[in-house]
mmCIF file with all atom_site columns, C-alpha atoms in Angstrom:
data_model
loop_
_atom_site.group_PDB
_atom_site.id
_atom_site.type_symbol
_atom_site.label_atom_id
_atom_site.label_alt_id
_atom_site.label_comp_id
_atom_site.label_asym_id
_atom_site.label_entity_id
_atom_site.label_seq_id
_atom_site.pdbx_PDB_ins_code
_atom_site.Cartn_x
_atom_site.Cartn_y
_atom_site.Cartn_z
_atom_site.occupancy
_atom_site.B_iso_or_equiv
_atom_site.pdbx_formal_charge
_atom_site.auth_seq_id
_atom_site.auth_comp_id
_atom_site.auth_asym_id
_atom_site.auth_atom_id
_atom_site.pdbx_PDB_model_num
ATOM 1   C CA . MET A 1 1   ? 9.489   -79.438 -30.954 1.00 73.00 ? 67  MET A CA 1
ATOM 2   C CA . ALA A 1 2   ? 7.190   -76.738 -29.700 1.00 89.00 ? 68  ALA A CA 1
ATOM 3   C CA . THR A 1 3   ? 3.442   -77.362 -29.170 1.00 94.00 ? 69  THR A CA 1
ATOM 4   C CA . VAL A 1 4   ? 0.856   -75.710 -31.059 1.00 96.00 ? 70  VAL A CA 1
ATOM 5   C CA . PHE A 1 5   ? 0.181   -73.700 -27.966 1.00 96.00 ? 71  PHE A CA 1
ATOM 6   C CA . THR A 1 6   ? 3.677   -72.475 -27.664 1.00 96.00 ? 72  THR A CA 1
ATOM 7   C CA . LYS A 1 7   ? 3.592   -71.547 -31.335 1.00 97.00 ? 73  LYS A CA 1
ATOM 8   C CA . ILE A 1 8   ? 0.509   -69.426 -30.743 1.00 96.00 ? 74  ILE A CA 1
ATOM 9   C CA . ILE A 1 9   ? 1.987   -67.920 -27.519 1.00 96.00 ? 75  ILE A CA 1
ATOM 10  C CA . ASN A 1 10  ? 5.049   -67.060 -29.445 1.00 96.00 ? 76  ASN A CA 1
ATOM 11  C CA . GLY A 1 11  ? 3.116   -65.444 -32.348 1.00 95.00 ? 77  GLY A CA 1
ATOM 12  C CA . GLU A 1 12  ? 4.069   -68.089 -34.846 1.00 96.00 ? 78  GLU A CA 1
ATOM 13  C CA . LEU A 1 13  ? 0.444   -68.964 -35.262 1.00 95.00 ? 79  LEU A CA 1
ATOM 14  C CA . PRO A 1 14  ? -2.492  -66.573 -34.854 1.00 95.00 ? 80  PRO A CA 1
ATOM 15  C CA . GLY A 1 15  ? -4.376  -66.330 -31.567 1.00 96.00 ? 81  GLY A CA 1
ATOM 16  C CA . ARG A 1 16  ? -7.322  -64.379 -30.116 1.00 97.00 ? 82  ARG A CA 1
ATOM 17  C CA . PHE A 1 17  ? -5.623  -63.632 -26.754 1.00 97.00 ? 83  PHE A CA 1
ATOM 18  C CA . VAL A 1 18  ? -7.640  -62.142 -23.939 1.00 98.00 ? 84  VAL A CA 1
ATOM 19  C CA . TYR A 1 19  ? -5.002  -62.289 -21.174 1.00 98.00 ? 85  TYR A CA 1
ATOM 20  C CA . ARG A 1 20  ? -1.317  -62.695 -20.998 1.00 97.00 ? 86  ARG A CA 1
ATOM 21  C CA . ASP A 1 21  ? 1.371   -62.228 -18.300 1.00 97.00 ? 87  ASP A CA 1
ATOM 22  C CA . ASP A 1 22  ? 4.830   -63.811 -17.879 1.00 96.00 ? 88  ASP A CA 1
ATOM 23  C CA . SER A 1 23  ? 3.692   -67.208 -16.951 1.00 97.00 ? 89  SER A CA 1
ATOM 24  C CA . VAL A 1 24  ? 0.133   -67.736 -18.352 1.00 98.00 ? 90  VAL A CA 1
ATOM 25  C CA . ALA A 1 25  ? -1.820  -66.897 -21.479 1.00 98.00 ? 91  ALA A CA 1
ATOM 26  C CA . ALA A 1 26  ? -5.471  -67.088 -22.267 1.00 98.00 ? 92  ALA A CA 1
ATOM 27  C CA . PHE A 1 27  ? -6.737  -67.228 -25.814 1.00 98.00 ? 93  PHE A CA 1
ATOM 28  C CA . LEU A 1 28  ? -9.906  -68.541 -27.674 1.00 98.00 ? 94  LEU A CA 1
ATOM 29  C CA . THR A 1 29  ? -9.816  -72.111 -28.955 1.00 96.00 ? 95  THR A CA 1
ATOM 30  C CA . ILE A 1 30  ? -10.345 -72.500 -32.719 1.00 95.00 ? 96  ILE A CA 1
ATOM 31  C CA . GLU A 1 31  ? -12.815 -75.383 -32.051 1.00 94.00 ? 97  GLU A CA 1
ATOM 32  C CA . PRO A 1 32  ? -15.169 -74.034 -29.327 1.00 95.00 ? 98  PRO A CA 1
ATOM 33  C CA . ALA A 1 33  ? -17.927 -75.668 -27.429 1.00 93.00 ? 99  ALA A CA 1
ATOM 34  C CA . ALA A 1 34  ? -19.440 -72.186 -27.431 1.00 94.00 ? 100 ALA A CA 1
ATOM 35  C CA . TYR A 1 35  ? -18.426 -68.634 -28.567 1.00 96.00 ? 101 TYR A CA 1
ATOM 36  C CA . GLY A 1 36  ? -16.096 -67.463 -25.667 1.00 97.00 ? 102 GLY A CA 1
ATOM 37  C CA . HIS A 1 37  ? -14.460 -70.820 -25.217 1.00 97.00 ? 103 HIS A CA 1
ATOM 38  C CA . THR A 1 38  ? -11.037 -69.917 -23.747 1.00 98.00 ? 104 THR A CA 1
ATOM 39  C CA . LEU A 1 39  ? -7.987  -71.909 -23.087 1.00 97.00 ? 105 LEU A CA 1
ATOM 40  C CA . VAL A 1 40  ? -5.896  -70.904 -20.016 1.00 98.00 ? 106 VAL A CA 1
ATOM 41  C CA . VAL A 1 41  ? -2.279  -72.231 -20.795 1.00 97.00 ? 107 VAL A CA 1
ATOM 42  C CA . PRO A 1 42  ? 1.047   -72.061 -18.980 1.00 98.00 ? 108 PRO A CA 1
ATOM 43  C CA . ILE A 1 43  ? 3.677   -70.483 -21.047 1.00 97.00 ? 109 ILE A CA 1
ATOM 44  C CA . GLU A 1 44  ? 5.975   -73.183 -19.905 1.00 96.00 ? 110 GLU A CA 1
ATOM 45  C CA . GLU A 1 45  ? 5.444   -76.447 -21.812 1.00 96.00 ? 111 GLU A CA 1
ATOM 46  C CA . VAL A 1 46  ? 4.124   -78.888 -19.284 1.00 95.00 ? 112 VAL A CA 1
ATOM 47  C CA . ASP A 1 47  ? 2.274   -81.957 -20.741 1.00 95.00 ? 113 ASP A CA 1
ATOM 48  C CA . ARG A 1 48  ? 0.241   -82.903 -17.713 1.00 95.00 ? 114 ARG A CA 1
ATOM 49  C CA . TRP A 1 49  ? -1.341  -80.510 -15.292 1.00 95.00 ? 115 TRP A CA 1
ATOM 50  C CA . THR A 1 50  ? -0.419  -83.016 -12.453 1.00 96.00 ? 116 THR A CA 1
ATOM 51  C CA . ASP A 1 51  ? 3.304   -82.378 -13.239 1.00 95.00 ? 117 ASP A CA 1
ATOM 52  C CA . MET A 1 52  ? 2.986   -78.640 -13.148 1.00 96.00 ? 118 MET A CA 1
ATOM 53  C CA . ASP A 1 53  ? 4.796   -76.481 -10.269 1.00 97.00 ? 119 ASP A CA 1
ATOM 54  C CA . PRO A 1 54  ? 2.118   -75.995 -7.727  1.00 97.00 ? 120 PRO A CA 1
ATOM 55  C CA . GLN A 1 55  ? 2.517   -72.174 -7.777  1.00 98.00 ? 121 GLN A CA 1
ATOM 56  C CA . LEU A 1 56  ? 2.195   -72.140 -11.524 1.00 98.00 ? 122 LEU A CA 1
ATOM 57  C CA . TRP A 1 57  ? -0.934  -74.385 -11.213 1.00 97.00 ? 123 TRP A CA 1
ATOM 58  C CA . ALA A 1 58  ? -2.379  -71.945 -8.699  1.00 98.00 ? 124 ALA A CA 1
ATOM 59  C CA . HIS A 1 59  ? -1.836  -69.006 -11.007 1.00 98.00 ? 125 HIS A CA 1
ATOM 60  C CA . CYS A 1 60  ? -3.380  -70.844 -13.915 1.00 98.00 ? 126 CYS A CA 1
ATOM 61  C CA . ASN A 1 61  ? -6.492  -71.359 -11.817 1.00 98.00 ? 127 ASN A CA 1
ATOM 62  C CA . GLU A 1 62  ? -6.599  -67.811 -10.753 1.00 98.00 ? 128 GLU A CA 1
ATOM 63  C CA . VAL A 1 63  ? -6.640  -66.729 -14.386 1.00 98.00 ? 129 VAL A CA 1
ATOM 64  C CA . ALA A 1 64  ? -9.172  -69.382 -15.150 1.00 98.00 ? 130 ALA A CA 1
ATOM 65  C CA . GLN A 1 65  ? -11.384 -67.872 -12.427 1.00 98.00 ? 131 GLN A CA 1
ATOM 66  C CA . LEU A 1 66  ? -10.782 -64.319 -13.864 1.00 97.00 ? 132 LEU A CA 1
ATOM 67  C CA . VAL A 1 67  ? -11.653 -65.549 -17.325 1.00 98.00 ? 133 VAL A CA 1
ATOM 68  C CA . GLY A 1 68  ? -14.674 -67.545 -15.968 1.00 98.00 ? 134 GLY A CA 1
ATOM 69  C CA . LYS A 1 69  ? -16.194 -64.519 -14.466 1.00 98.00 ? 135 LYS A CA 1
ATOM 70  C CA . ALA A 1 70  ? -15.693 -62.505 -17.547 1.00 98.00 ? 136 ALA A CA 1
ATOM 71  C CA . VAL A 1 71  ? -17.331 -65.302 -19.671 1.00 98.00 ? 137 VAL A CA 1
ATOM 72  C CA . ILE A 1 72  ? -20.328 -65.407 -17.414 1.00 98.00 ? 138 ILE A CA 1
ATOM 73  C CA . SER A 1 73  ? -20.825 -61.492 -17.628 1.00 97.00 ? 139 SER A CA 1
ATOM 74  C CA . ALA A 1 74  ? -19.803 -61.351 -21.387 1.00 98.00 ? 140 ALA A CA 1
ATOM 75  C CA . PHE A 1 75  ? -22.290 -64.032 -22.394 1.00 97.00 ? 141 PHE A CA 1
ATOM 76  C CA . ASP A 1 76  ? -24.928 -63.901 -19.721 1.00 97.00 ? 142 ASP A CA 1
ATOM 77  C CA . ALA A 1 77  ? -24.258 -67.394 -19.004 1.00 96.00 ? 143 ALA A CA 1
ATOM 78  C CA . PRO A 1 78  ? -25.525 -69.120 -15.820 1.00 96.00 ? 144 PRO A CA 1
ATOM 79  C CA . ARG A 1 79  ? -22.071 -70.762 -15.336 1.00 95.00 ? 145 ARG A CA 1
ATOM 80  C CA . ALA A 1 80  ? -18.527 -70.865 -16.600 1.00 96.00 ? 146 ALA A CA 1
ATOM 81  C CA . ALA A 1 81  ? -17.608 -74.343 -17.515 1.00 95.00 ? 147 ALA A CA 1
ATOM 82  C CA . TYR A 1 82  ? -14.038 -75.471 -16.325 1.00 96.00 ? 148 TYR A CA 1
ATOM 83  C CA . LEU A 1 83  ? -12.562 -78.624 -17.929 1.00 94.00 ? 149 LEU A CA 1
ATOM 84  C CA . ILE A 1 84  ? -9.189  -80.240 -18.173 1.00 93.00 ? 150 ILE A CA 1
ATOM 85  C CA . ALA A 1 85  ? -8.844  -82.794 -20.968 1.00 84.00 ? 151 ALA A CA 1
ATOM 86  C CA . GLY A 1 86  ? -5.252  -82.668 -22.230 1.00 79.00 ? 152 GLY A CA 1
ATOM 87  C CA . PHE A 1 87  ? -5.295  -85.384 -24.808 1.00 83.00 ? 153 PHE A CA 1
ATOM 88  C CA . GLU A 1 88  ? -5.443  -83.282 -28.009 1.00 85.00 ? 154 GLU A CA 1
ATOM 89  C CA . VAL A 1 89  ? -2.316  -81.155 -27.229 1.00 92.00 ? 155 VAL A CA 1
ATOM 90  C CA . PRO A 1 90  ? 0.602   -82.240 -25.059 1.00 93.00 ? 156 PRO A CA 1
ATOM 91  C CA . HIS A 1 91  ? 0.650   -78.855 -23.199 1.00 96.00 ? 157 HIS A CA 1
ATOM 92  C CA . ALA A 1 92  ? -1.489  -78.490 -20.047 1.00 96.00 ? 158 ALA A CA 1
ATOM 93  C CA . HIS A 1 93  ? -4.347  -76.215 -20.369 1.00 97.00 ? 159 HIS A CA 1
ATOM 94  C CA . ILE A 1 94  ? -7.766  -75.393 -18.784 1.00 97.00 ? 160 ILE A CA 1
ATOM 95  C CA . HIS A 1 95  ? -10.921 -74.987 -20.976 1.00 96.00 ? 161 HIS A CA 1
ATOM 96  C CA . VAL A 1 96  ? -13.266 -72.194 -19.779 1.00 97.00 ? 162 VAL A CA 1
ATOM 97  C CA . PHE A 1 97  ? -16.468 -71.564 -21.612 1.00 96.00 ? 163 PHE A CA 1
ATOM 98  C CA . PRO A 1 98  ? -20.089 -70.192 -21.166 1.00 96.00 ? 164 PRO A CA 1
ATOM 99  C CA . ALA A 1 99  ? -22.280 -73.008 -20.147 1.00 92.00 ? 165 ALA A CA 1
ATOM 100 C CA . SER A 1 100 ? -26.062 -73.384 -19.470 1.00 87.00 ? 166 SER A CA 1
ATOM 101 C CA . ASP A 1 101 ? -25.997 -77.147 -19.269 1.00 82.00 ? 167 ASP A CA 1
ATOM 102 C CA . MET A 1 102 ? -23.587 -80.138 -19.450 1.00 85.00 ? 168 MET A CA 1
ATOM 103 C CA . SER A 1 103 ? -23.513 -80.487 -23.295 1.00 78.00 ? 169 SER A CA 1
ATOM 104 C CA . GLY A 1 104 ? -20.295 -78.516 -23.687 1.00 72.00 ? 170 GLY A CA 1
ATOM 105 C CA . TYR A 1 105 ? -18.323 -80.896 -21.396 1.00 78.00 ? 171 TYR A CA 1
ATOM 106 C CA . ASN A 1 106 ? -18.321 -83.323 -24.276 1.00 80.00 ? 172 ASN A CA 1
ATOM 107 C CA . LEU A 1 107 ? -15.537 -81.946 -26.359 1.00 78.00 ? 173 LEU A CA 1
ATOM 108 C CA . GLN A 1 108 ? -16.762 -84.151 -29.288 1.00 77.00 ? 174 GLN A CA 1
ATOM 109 C CA . ASN A 1 109 ? -19.696 -81.678 -29.652 1.00 79.00 ? 175 ASN A CA 1
ATOM 110 C CA . ILE A 1 110 ? -17.415 -78.805 -30.445 1.00 88.00 ? 176 ILE A CA 1
ATOM 111 C CA . MET A 1 111 ? -17.740 -76.526 -33.437 1.00 88.00 ? 177 MET A CA 1
ATOM 112 C CA . LYS A 1 112 ? -15.101 -77.331 -36.014 1.00 92.00 ? 178 LYS A CA 1
ATOM 113 C CA . MET A 1 113 ? -12.711 -74.519 -36.968 1.00 89.00 ? 179 MET A CA 1
ATOM 114 C CA . ASP A 1 114 ? -14.416 -74.158 -40.446 1.00 90.00 ? 180 ASP A CA 1
ATOM 115 C CA . GLU A 1 115 ? -17.790 -74.049 -38.731 1.00 92.00 ? 181 GLU A CA 1
ATOM 116 C CA . THR A 1 116 ? -17.069 -70.959 -36.686 1.00 94.00 ? 182 THR A CA 1
ATOM 117 C CA . ASP A 1 117 ? -17.842 -67.311 -37.778 1.00 95.00 ? 183 ASP A CA 1
ATOM 118 C CA . PRO A 1 118 ? -14.644 -65.333 -37.545 1.00 95.00 ? 184 PRO A CA 1
ATOM 119 C CA . GLU A 1 119 ? -16.621 -62.191 -36.660 1.00 97.00 ? 185 GLU A CA 1
ATOM 120 C CA . LYS A 1 120 ? -18.341 -63.902 -33.931 1.00 97.00 ? 186 LYS A CA 1
ATOM 121 C CA . MET A 1 121 ? -14.994 -65.310 -32.631 1.00 97.00 ? 187 MET A CA 1
ATOM 122 C CA . ASP A 1 122 ? -13.477 -61.644 -32.628 1.00 96.00 ? 188 ASP A CA 1
ATOM 123 C CA . ASP A 1 123 ? -16.480 -60.331 -30.942 1.00 97.00 ? 189 ASP A CA 1
ATOM 124 C CA . ALA A 1 124 ? -16.278 -63.114 -28.234 1.00 97.00 ? 190 ALA A CA 1
ATOM 125 C CA . ALA A 1 125 ? -12.636 -62.267 -27.490 1.00 97.00 ? 191 ALA A CA 1
ATOM 126 C CA . GLU A 1 126 ? -13.468 -58.549 -27.392 1.00 97.00 ? 192 GLU A CA 1
ATOM 127 C CA . ARG A 1 127 ? -16.348 -59.138 -24.982 1.00 97.00 ? 193 ARG A CA 1
ATOM 128 C CA . ILE A 1 128 ? -14.176 -61.117 -22.649 1.00 98.00 ? 194 ILE A CA 1
ATOM 129 C CA . ARG A 1 129 ? -11.349 -58.388 -22.830 1.00 97.00 ? 195 ARG A CA 1
ATOM 130 C CA . GLU A 1 130 ? -13.947 -55.865 -22.057 1.00 96.00 ? 196 GLU A CA 1
ATOM 131 C CA . GLN A 1 131 ? -15.260 -57.768 -18.958 1.00 97.00 ? 197 GLN A CA 1
ATOM 132 C CA . LEU A 1 132 ? -11.697 -58.244 -17.730 1.00 97.00 ? 198 LEU A CA 1
ATOM 133 C CA . ARG A 1 133 ? -11.067 -54.520 -17.996 1.00 96.00 ? 199 ARG A CA 1
ATOM 134 C CA . SER A 1 134 ? -14.313 -53.747 -16.286 1.00 95.00 ? 200 SER A CA 1
ATOM 135 C CA . ALA A 1 135 ? -13.270 -56.242 -13.400 1.00 95.00 ? 201 ALA A CA 1
ATOM 136 C CA . GLY A 1 136 ? -10.064 -54.137 -12.968 1.00 94.00 ? 202 GLY A CA 1
ATOM 137 C CA . VAL A 1 137 ? -7.608  -56.318 -14.476 1.00 94.00 ? 203 VAL A CA 1
ATOM 138 C CA . GLU A 1 138 ? -4.483  -54.462 -15.329 1.00 94.00 ? 204 GLU A CA 1
ATOM 139 C CA . SER A 1 139 ? -4.523  -53.271 -18.835 1.00 92.00 ? 205 SER A CA 1
ATOM 140 C CA . SER A 1 140 ? -0.991  -54.471 -19.665 1.00 92.00 ? 206 SER A CA 1
ATOM 141 C CA . LEU A 1 141 ? -2.255  -58.060 -19.095 1.00 94.00 ? 207 LEU A CA 1
ATOM 142 C CA . ILE A 1 142 ? -5.084  -57.797 -21.683 1.00 93.00 ? 208 ILE A CA 1
ATOM 143 C CA . PRO A 1 143 ? -3.688  -57.993 -25.186 1.00 92.00 ? 209 PRO A CA 1
ATOM 144 C CA . ASP A 1 144 ? -5.222  -55.749 -27.977 1.00 86.00 ? 210 ASP A CA 1
ATOM 145 C CA . ALA A 1 145 ? -7.043  -57.635 -30.796 1.00 75.00 ? 211 ALA A CA 1
ATOM 146 C CA . ASN A 1 146 ? -4.589  -59.059 -33.228 1.00 58.00 ? 212 ASN A CA 1
#
């Protein structure tokens, strides 16, 4: 059975995508530590990042770095947090989000889906897309708002 991330990637469930190529997608999580909290996910279903093909893992990290730079600029954040947890969905993914301290690293402090403001979520996605465009990321890799 497909993971929830595969369903988002395949368009079966909605997602706020900020990046997508043939092997990696990046979209906002529905339960963020902060607005702009993005998941970088391989399109291939791999449960643990330690089992991922090294080239795919390297590419995931390249995309996470691009998204991290965009998050820093878009939210005037001192840092872009980078976290791998992997217990909530059996599909490897990297959490990237604006951070000014360590509080976001405790994913039990996240905003629940019904606590987020949809307009702020849409705005966060667009701000990240704009920063990726400004950084010279090829426009075909930056999906339009859904």
